[in-house]
Short mmCIF file of C-alpha atoms and ligand atoms in Angstrom, two decimals:
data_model
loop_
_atom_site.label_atom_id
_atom_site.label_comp_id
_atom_site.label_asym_id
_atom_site.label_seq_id
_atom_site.Cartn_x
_atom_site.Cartn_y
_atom_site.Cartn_z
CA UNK A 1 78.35 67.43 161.71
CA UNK A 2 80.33 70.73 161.90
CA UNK A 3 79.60 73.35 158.36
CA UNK A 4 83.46 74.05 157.59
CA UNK A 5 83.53 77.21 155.60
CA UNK A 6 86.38 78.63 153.72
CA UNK A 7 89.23 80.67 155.43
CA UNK A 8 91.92 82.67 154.42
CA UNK A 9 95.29 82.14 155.24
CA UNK A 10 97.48 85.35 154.95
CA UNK A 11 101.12 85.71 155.80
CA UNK A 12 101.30 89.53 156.26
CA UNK A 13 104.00 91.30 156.75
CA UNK A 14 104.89 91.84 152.79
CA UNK A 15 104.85 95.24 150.40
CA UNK A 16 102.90 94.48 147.65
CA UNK A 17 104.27 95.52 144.17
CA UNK A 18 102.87 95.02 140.78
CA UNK A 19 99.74 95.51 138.33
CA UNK A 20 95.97 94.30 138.99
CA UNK A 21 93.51 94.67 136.65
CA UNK A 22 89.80 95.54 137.77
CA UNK A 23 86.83 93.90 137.08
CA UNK A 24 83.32 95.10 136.27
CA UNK A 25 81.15 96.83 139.24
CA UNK A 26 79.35 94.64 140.59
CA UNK A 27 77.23 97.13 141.44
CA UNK A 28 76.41 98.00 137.84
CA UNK A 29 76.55 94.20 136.95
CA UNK A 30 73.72 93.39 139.07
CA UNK A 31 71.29 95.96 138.06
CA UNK A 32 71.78 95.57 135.05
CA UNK A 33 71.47 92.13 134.80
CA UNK A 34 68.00 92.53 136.28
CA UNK A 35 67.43 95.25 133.84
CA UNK A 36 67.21 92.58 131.20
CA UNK A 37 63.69 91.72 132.25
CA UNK A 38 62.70 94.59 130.20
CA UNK A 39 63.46 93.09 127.07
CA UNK A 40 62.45 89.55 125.16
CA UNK A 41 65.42 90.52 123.46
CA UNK A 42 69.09 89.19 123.37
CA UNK A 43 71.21 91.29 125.26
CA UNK A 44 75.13 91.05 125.54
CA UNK A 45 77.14 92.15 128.53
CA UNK A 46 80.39 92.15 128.82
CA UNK A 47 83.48 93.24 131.91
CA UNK A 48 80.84 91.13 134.03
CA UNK A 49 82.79 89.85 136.80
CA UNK A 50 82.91 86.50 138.18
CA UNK A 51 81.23 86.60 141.89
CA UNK A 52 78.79 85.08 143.73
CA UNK A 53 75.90 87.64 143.51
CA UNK A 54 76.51 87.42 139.60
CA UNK A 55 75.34 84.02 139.75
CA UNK A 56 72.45 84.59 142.04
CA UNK A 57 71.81 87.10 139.72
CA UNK A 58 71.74 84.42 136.83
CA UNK A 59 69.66 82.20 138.62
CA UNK A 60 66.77 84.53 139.48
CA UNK A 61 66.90 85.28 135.42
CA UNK A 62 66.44 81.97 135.02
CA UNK A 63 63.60 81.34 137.21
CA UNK A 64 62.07 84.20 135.78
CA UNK A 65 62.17 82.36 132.10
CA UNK A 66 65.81 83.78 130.93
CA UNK A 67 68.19 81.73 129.15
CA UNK A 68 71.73 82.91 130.40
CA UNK A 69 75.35 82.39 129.43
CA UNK A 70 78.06 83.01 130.91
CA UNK A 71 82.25 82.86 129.39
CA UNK A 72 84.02 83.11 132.37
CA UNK A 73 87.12 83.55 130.83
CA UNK A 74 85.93 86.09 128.47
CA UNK A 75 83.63 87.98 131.04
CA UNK A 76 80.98 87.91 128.55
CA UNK A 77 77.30 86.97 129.56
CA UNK A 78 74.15 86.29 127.13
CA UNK A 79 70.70 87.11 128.17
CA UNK A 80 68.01 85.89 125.75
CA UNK A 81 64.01 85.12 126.07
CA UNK A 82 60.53 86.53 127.40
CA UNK A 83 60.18 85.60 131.20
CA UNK A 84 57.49 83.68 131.92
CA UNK A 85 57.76 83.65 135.46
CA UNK A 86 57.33 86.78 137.92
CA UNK A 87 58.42 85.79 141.51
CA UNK A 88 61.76 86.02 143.28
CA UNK A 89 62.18 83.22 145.95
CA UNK A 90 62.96 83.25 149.35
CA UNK A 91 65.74 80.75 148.70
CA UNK A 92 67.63 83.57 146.44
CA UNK A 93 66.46 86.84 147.50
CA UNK A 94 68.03 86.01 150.81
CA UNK A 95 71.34 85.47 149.72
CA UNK A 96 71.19 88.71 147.78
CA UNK A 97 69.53 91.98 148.83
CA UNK A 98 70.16 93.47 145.47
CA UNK A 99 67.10 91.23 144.30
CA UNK A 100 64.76 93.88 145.58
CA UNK A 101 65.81 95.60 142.26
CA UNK A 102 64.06 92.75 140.44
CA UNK A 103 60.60 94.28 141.37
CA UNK A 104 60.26 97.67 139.62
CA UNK A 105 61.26 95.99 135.97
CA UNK A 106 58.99 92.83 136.52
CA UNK A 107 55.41 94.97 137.58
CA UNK A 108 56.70 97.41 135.03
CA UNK A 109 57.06 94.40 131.95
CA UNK A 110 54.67 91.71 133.29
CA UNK A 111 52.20 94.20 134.84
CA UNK A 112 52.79 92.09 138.41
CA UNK A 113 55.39 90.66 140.48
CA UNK A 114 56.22 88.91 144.04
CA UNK A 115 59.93 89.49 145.45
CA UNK A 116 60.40 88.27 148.49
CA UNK A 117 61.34 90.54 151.24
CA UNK A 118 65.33 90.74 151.20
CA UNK A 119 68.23 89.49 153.13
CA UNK A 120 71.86 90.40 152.21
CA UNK A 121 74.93 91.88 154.46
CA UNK A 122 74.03 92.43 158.41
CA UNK A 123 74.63 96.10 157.96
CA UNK A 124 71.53 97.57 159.43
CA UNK A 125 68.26 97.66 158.78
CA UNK A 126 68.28 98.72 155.07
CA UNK A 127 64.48 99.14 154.93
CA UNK A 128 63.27 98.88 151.08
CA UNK A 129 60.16 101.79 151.86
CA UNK A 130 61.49 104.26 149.38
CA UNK A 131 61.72 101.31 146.42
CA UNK A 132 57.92 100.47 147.72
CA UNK A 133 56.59 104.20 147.98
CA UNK A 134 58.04 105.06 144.32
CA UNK A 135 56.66 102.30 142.35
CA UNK A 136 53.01 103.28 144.20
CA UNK A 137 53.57 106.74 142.59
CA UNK A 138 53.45 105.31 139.47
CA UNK A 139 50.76 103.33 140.03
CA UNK A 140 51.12 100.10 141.66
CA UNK A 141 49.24 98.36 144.18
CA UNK A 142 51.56 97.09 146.71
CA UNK A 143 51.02 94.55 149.29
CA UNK A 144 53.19 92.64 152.01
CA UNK A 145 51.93 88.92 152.50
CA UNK A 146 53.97 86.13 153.50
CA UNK A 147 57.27 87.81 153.75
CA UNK A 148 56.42 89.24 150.13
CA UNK A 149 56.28 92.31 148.83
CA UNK A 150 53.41 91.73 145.86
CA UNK A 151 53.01 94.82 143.54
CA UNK A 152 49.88 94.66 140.96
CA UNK A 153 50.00 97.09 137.83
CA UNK A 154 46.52 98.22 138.27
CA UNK A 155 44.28 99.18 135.49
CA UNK A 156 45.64 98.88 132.17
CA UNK A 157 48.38 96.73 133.59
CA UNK A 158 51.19 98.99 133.15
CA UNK A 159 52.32 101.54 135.37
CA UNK A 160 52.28 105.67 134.52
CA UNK A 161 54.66 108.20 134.90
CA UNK A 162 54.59 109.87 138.25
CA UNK A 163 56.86 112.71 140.24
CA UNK A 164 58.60 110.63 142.41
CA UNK A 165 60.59 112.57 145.23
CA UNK A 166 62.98 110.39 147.51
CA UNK A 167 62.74 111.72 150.86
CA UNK A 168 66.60 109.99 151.58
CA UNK A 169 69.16 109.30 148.85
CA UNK A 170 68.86 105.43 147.61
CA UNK A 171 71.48 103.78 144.87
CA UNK A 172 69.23 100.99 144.44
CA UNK A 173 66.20 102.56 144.65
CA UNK A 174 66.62 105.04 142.12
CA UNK A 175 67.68 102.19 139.57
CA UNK A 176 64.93 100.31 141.03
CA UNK A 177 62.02 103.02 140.13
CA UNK A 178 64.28 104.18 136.70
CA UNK A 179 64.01 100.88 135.32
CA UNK A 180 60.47 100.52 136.13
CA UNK A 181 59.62 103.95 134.62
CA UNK A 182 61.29 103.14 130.60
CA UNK A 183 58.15 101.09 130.43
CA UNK A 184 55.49 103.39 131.83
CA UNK A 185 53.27 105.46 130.34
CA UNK A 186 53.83 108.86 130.24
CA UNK A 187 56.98 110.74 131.91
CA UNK A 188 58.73 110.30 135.10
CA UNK A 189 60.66 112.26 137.39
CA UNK A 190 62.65 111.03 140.16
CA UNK A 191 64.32 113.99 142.42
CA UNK A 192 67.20 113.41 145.20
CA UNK A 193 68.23 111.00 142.94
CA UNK A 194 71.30 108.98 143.79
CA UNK A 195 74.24 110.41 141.76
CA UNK A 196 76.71 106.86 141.37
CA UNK A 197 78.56 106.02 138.53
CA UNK A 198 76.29 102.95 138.73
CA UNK A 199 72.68 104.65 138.07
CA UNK A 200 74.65 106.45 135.30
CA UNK A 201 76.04 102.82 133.52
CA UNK A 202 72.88 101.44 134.41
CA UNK A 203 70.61 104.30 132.07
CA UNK A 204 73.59 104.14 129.83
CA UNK A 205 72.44 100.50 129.27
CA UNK A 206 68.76 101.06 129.18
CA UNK A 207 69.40 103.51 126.75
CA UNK A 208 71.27 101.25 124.47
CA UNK A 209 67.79 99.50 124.68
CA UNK A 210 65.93 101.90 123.57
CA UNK A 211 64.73 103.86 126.73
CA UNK A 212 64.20 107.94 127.07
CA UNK A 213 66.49 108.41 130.53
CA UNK A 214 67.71 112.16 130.78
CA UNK A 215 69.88 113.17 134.12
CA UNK A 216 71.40 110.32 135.44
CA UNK A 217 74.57 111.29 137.19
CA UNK A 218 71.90 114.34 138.53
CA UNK A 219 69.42 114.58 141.11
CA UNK A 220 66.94 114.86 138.85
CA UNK A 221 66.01 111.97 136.34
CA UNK A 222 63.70 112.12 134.13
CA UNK A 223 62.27 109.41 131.62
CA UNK A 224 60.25 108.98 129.20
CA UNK A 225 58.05 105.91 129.06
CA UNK A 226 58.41 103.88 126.25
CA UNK A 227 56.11 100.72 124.59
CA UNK A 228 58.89 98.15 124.58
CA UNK A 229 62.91 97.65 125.16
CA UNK A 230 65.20 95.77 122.59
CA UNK A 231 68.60 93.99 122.96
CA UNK A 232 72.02 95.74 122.97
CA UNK A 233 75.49 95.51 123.53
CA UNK A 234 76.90 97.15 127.00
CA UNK A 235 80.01 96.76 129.09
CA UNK A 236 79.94 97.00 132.88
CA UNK A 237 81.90 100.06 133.86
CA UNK A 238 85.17 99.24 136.72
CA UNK A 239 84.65 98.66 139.86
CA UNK A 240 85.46 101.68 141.91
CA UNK A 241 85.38 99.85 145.39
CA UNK A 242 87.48 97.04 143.97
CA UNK A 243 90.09 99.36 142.65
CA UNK A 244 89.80 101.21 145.91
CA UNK A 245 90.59 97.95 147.95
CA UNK A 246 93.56 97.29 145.98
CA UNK A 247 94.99 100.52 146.14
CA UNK A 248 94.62 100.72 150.42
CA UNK A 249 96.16 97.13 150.42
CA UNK A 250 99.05 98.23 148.39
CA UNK A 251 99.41 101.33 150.99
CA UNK A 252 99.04 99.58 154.34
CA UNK A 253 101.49 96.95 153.39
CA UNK A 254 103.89 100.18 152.17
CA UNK A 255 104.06 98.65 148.37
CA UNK A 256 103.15 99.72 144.89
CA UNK A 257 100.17 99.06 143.64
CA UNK A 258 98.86 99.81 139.88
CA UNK A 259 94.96 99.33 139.22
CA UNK A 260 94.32 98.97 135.23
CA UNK A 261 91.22 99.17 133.71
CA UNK A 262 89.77 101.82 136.22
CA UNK A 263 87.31 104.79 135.96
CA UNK A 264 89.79 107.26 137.68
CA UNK A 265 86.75 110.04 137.61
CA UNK A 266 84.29 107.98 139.72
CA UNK A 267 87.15 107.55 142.74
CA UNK A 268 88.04 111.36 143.11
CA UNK A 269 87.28 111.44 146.79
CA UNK A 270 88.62 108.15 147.48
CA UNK A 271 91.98 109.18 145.81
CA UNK A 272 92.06 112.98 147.82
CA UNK A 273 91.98 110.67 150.83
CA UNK A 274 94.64 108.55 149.60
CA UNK A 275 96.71 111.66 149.18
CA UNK A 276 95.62 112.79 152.61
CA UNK A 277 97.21 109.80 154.25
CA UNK A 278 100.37 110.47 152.07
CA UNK A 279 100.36 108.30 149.35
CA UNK A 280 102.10 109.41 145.79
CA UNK A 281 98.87 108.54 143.28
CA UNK A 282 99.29 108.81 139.94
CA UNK A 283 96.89 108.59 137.42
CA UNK A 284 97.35 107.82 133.44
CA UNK A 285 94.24 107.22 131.78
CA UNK A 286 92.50 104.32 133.10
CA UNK A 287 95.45 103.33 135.65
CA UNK A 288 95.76 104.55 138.97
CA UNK A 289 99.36 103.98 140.87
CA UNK A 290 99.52 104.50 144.40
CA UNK A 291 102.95 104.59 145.82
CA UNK A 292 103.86 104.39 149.57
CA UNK A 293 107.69 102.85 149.49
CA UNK A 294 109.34 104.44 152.55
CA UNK A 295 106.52 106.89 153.53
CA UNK A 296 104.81 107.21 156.55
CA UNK A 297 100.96 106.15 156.67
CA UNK A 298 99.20 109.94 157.91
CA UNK A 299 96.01 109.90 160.18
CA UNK A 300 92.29 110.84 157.66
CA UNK A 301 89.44 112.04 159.20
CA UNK A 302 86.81 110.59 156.86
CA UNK A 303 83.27 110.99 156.92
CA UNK A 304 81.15 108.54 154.63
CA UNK A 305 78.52 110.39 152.45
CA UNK A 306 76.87 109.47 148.79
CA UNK A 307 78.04 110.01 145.79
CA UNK A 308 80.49 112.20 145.28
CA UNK A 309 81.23 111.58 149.26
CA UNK A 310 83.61 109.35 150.58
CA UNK A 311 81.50 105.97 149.91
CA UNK A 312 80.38 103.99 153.02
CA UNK A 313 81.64 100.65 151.11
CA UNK A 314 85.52 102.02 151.42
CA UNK A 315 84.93 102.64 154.87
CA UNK A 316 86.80 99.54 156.28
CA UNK A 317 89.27 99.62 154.48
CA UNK A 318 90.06 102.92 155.32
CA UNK A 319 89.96 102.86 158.86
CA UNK A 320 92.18 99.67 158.75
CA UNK A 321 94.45 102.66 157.07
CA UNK A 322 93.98 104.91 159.99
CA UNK A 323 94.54 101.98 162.52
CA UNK A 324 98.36 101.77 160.89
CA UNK A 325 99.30 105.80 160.94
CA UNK A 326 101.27 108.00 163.06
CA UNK A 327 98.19 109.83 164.21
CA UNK A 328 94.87 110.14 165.89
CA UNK A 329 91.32 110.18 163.12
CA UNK A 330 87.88 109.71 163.03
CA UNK A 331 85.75 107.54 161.12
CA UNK A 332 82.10 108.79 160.83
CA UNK A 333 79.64 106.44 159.12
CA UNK A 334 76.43 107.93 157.94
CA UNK A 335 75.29 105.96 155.62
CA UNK A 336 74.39 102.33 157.76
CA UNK A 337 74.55 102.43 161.30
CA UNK A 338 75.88 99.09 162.02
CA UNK A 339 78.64 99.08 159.70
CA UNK A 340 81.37 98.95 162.43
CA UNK A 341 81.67 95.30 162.90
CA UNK A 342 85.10 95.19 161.51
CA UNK A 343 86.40 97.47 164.62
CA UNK A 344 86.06 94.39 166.98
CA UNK A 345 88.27 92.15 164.95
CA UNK A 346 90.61 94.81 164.36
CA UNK A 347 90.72 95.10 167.96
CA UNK A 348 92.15 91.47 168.03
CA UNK A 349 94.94 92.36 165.50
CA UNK A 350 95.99 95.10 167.78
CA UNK A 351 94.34 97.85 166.74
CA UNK A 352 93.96 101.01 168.80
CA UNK A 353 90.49 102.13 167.65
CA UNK A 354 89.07 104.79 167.68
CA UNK A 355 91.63 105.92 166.08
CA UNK A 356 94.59 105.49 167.26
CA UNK A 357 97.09 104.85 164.84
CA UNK A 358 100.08 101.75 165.62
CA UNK A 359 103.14 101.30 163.63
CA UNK A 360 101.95 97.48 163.01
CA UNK A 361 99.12 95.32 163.59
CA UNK A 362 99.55 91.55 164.86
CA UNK A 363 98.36 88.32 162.87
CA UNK A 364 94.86 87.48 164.54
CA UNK A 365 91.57 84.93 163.79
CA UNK A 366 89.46 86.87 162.92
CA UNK A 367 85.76 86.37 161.45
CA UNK A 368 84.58 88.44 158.61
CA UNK A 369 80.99 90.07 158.86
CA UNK A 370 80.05 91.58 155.82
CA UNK A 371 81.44 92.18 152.31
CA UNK A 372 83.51 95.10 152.90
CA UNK A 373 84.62 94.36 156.30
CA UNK A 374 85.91 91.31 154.99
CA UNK A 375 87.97 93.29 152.59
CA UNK A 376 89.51 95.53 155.52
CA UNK A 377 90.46 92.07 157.47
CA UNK A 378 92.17 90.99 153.95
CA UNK A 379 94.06 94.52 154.07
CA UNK A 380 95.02 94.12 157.54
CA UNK A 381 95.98 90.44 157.39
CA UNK A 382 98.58 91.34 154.35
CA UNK A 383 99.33 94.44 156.60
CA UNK A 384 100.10 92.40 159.59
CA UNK A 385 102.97 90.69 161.37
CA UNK A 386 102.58 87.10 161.63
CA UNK A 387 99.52 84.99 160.15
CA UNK A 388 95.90 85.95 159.99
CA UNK A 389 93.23 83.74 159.33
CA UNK A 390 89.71 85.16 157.96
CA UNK A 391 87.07 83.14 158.96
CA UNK A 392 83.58 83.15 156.72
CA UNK A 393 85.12 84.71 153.60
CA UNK A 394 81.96 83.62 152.00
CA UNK A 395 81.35 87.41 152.22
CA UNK A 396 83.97 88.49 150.16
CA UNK A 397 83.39 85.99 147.37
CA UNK A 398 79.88 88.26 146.92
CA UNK A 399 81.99 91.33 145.55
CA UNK A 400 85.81 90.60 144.61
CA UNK A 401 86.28 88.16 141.55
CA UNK A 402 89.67 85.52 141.85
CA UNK A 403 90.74 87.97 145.18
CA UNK A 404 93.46 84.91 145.61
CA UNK A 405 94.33 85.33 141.91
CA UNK A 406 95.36 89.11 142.17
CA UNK A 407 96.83 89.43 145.36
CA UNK A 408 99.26 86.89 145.11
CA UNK A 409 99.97 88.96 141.36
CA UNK A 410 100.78 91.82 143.81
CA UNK A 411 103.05 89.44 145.59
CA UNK A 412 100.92 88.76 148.73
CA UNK A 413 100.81 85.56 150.50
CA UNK A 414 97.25 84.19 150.76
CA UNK A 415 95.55 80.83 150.59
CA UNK A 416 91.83 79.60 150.75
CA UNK A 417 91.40 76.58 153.03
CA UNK A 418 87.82 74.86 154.51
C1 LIG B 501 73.88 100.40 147.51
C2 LIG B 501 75.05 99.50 147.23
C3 LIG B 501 75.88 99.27 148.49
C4 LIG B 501 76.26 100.62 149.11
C5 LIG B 501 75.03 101.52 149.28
C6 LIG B 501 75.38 102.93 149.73
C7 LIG B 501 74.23 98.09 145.44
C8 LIG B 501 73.80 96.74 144.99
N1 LIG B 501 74.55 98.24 146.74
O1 LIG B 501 73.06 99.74 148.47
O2 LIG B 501 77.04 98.54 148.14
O3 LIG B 501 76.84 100.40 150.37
O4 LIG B 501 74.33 101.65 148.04
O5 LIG B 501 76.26 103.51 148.84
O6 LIG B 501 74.32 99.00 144.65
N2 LIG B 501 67.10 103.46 152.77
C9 LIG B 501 65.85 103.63 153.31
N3 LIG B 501 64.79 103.14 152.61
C10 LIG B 501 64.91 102.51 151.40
C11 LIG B 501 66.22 102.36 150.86
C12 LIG B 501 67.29 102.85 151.58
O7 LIG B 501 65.69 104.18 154.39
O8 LIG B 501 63.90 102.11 150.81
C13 LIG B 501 68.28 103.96 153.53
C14 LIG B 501 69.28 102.87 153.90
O9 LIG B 501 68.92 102.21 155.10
C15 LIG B 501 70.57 103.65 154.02
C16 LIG B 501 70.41 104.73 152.94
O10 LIG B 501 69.02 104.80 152.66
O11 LIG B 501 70.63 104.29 155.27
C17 LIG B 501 71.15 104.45 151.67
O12 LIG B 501 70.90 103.14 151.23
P1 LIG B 501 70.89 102.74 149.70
O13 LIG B 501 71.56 103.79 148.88
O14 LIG B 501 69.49 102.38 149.32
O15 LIG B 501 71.76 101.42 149.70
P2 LIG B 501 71.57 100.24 148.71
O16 LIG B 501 71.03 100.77 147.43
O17 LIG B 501 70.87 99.13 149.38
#
């Protein structure tokens, strides 16, 4: 028997033109979803957007012991109960490489925990040594057995402040080790920290709960151990990549695009870029317009960096950008060294790479390889002349909630077929 999975059909070739409204980051969501461990306590989320690696999310809670709901409609999720449980399958840490984020609040609550070793997009080797080497500066015994990472709070059975300096720059890490510090004894600091707008939602949260985080947005955090987290209220700030995404689609198809609901601060170098490659942005508040009606799409050299770099997950899209200018630019990815995959089935649309911009790029198959690649192909295939197909969109349903829903809003043609 052949697995069908689902394709897009797009029928590029059209400017798109209108209003989409952004959903919560799912790289905030996640987090702090797993930050929720913390707590017996009910805690209410809301902006959480509908996506695939929410509801792994959910279903790790619930192995762990959590009682979860979830209003689609409303975005609202509840997160209630003690977890009586302390290990992460296989079977869902695979799916979802965020799940390594599961282990610093579980040894730091339950005083142990197993997470298996984890899977997620092909992009590299994303070792997890820095998560590992930070929670053993605060005291935990670590072992690898059976494709598990088991970590033992040794001693009392909770874990003590320590000075934790990350020898590279880690997004999940540092929420990783943060998380696992509101609950130690004593005070820890964690230098290099990563700077995202999703650490700083993420201690905004655990502050809600009752945690002593200072710095987050900084390179140096630095919390205070309490006894015990309680329940709180938080919504998930926008989605920066998401917002991002719609805003290149709307320029490489020569449209207007309007994002609502965004966090214009957190995109700052996305949007210089933008400008770069001679877009009209305007932001008002929490909307940002980008407007590329009867302008011509100028070369960027962009270099991908963290936070407040250009981020490696608008890297596709960008260079999908670059593929339709007048110009020559370079893409330089220094963040994951196999995130290129896109540039081969770019290739098959037509695309002079590297960088060689073409005034229009040719309906193609084309397979989809990670999350944000996929979202370049979707750019491109609305971009395009003709019909693309994007085979194994399985990896975009892991990071853009109702993607259908909003681009045809924005007046592109695209379909979901198995
Ligand atoms: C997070 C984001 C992801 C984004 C990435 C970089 C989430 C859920 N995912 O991923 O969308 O693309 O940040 O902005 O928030 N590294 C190590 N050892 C470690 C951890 C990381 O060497 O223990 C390396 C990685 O291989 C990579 C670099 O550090 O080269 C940065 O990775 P990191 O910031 O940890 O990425 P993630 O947190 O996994």
């Amino acid at each position: 028997m052949t697995y069908k999975t689902a394709k897009f059909k797009i029928v590029g070739g059209k400017a798109l033109d209108g209003e989409v409204k952004i959903s919560g980051a799912k790289n905030a969501a996640l987090p702090i979803l797993l930050s929720t461990i913390l707590t017996d306590e009910k805690v209410l989320l809301k902006n959480v957007p509908d996506l695939a690696d929410v509801k792994t999310s959910f279903k790790l809670l619930q192995d762990f012991g959590k009682v979860c709901t979830y209003d689609v409609e409303k975005g609202e999720a509840v997160i209630e109960n003690g977890i009586t449980n302390h290990v992460a399958s296989y079977e869902l840490v695979k799916t979802m490489r965020a799940s390594i984020m599961a282990l610093g609040p579980l040894v730091s609550y339950a005083g142990s925990a197993e997470v298996s070793l984890p899977g997620g997009c092909a992009i590299g080797a994303r070792p997890v040594d820095l998560h590992i080497k930070g929670l053993m500066e605060m005291g935990a015994q670590i072992k690898l057995d059976d494709g598990y990472i088991k970590a033992n709070a040794i001693g009392s059975g909770r874990l003590h402040g320590g000075h934790i300096i990350m020898d590279k720059v880690s997004v999940t890490g540092t929420e990783n080790l943060m998380m696992a510090a509101t609950l130690a004894d004593g005070i820890t600091i964690i230098e290099n920290a990563a700077l995202e707008p999703e650490v700083v939602d993420l201690a905004n949260c655990l502050n809600k709960m009752g945690a002593k985080i200072k710095g987050a947005g900084t390179s140096r955090v630095e919390i205070e151990g309490v006894i015990k987290l309680h329940g709180c209220e938080h919504s998930v700030v926008a989605d920066r990549i998401e917002a991002g995404t719609y805003l290149i689609a709307g320029i490489a198809t020569h449209g207007i695009v309007t994002c609502l609901n965004t966090l214009p601060s957190s995109l700052e170098s996305v949007l210089q870029k933008l400008r770069q490659a001679n877009a009209i942005i305007t932001v008002d508040g929490t909307s940002i317009t980008a407007d590329m009606r009867n302008r011509q799409i100028k070369p960027v050299d962009v270099v991908t960096a963290p936070h407040p770099g250009y981020p490696t997950d608008m890297q596709a899209q960008m260079t999908v950008l670059n593929a339709l200018s007048d110009g020559v630019s370079s893409v330089t990815e220094t963040i994951f060294e196999n995130r290129f995959m896109h540039i081969a089935e770019l290739i098959r649309m037509g695309a002079h790479l590297v960088c060689n911009g073409v005034p229009s790029l040719k309906g193609a198959q084309v397979m989809s390889s990670d999350l944000r690649a996929s979202a370049s192909l979707v750019i491109a295939g609305l971009a395009a002349e003709g019909t693309t197909i994007v085979d194994r969109i399985y990896h975009m349903d892991r990071g853009y909630e109702h993607i259908e829903t909003k681009v045809r809003c924005l007046g592109g043609q695209i379909e979901r077929f198995y």
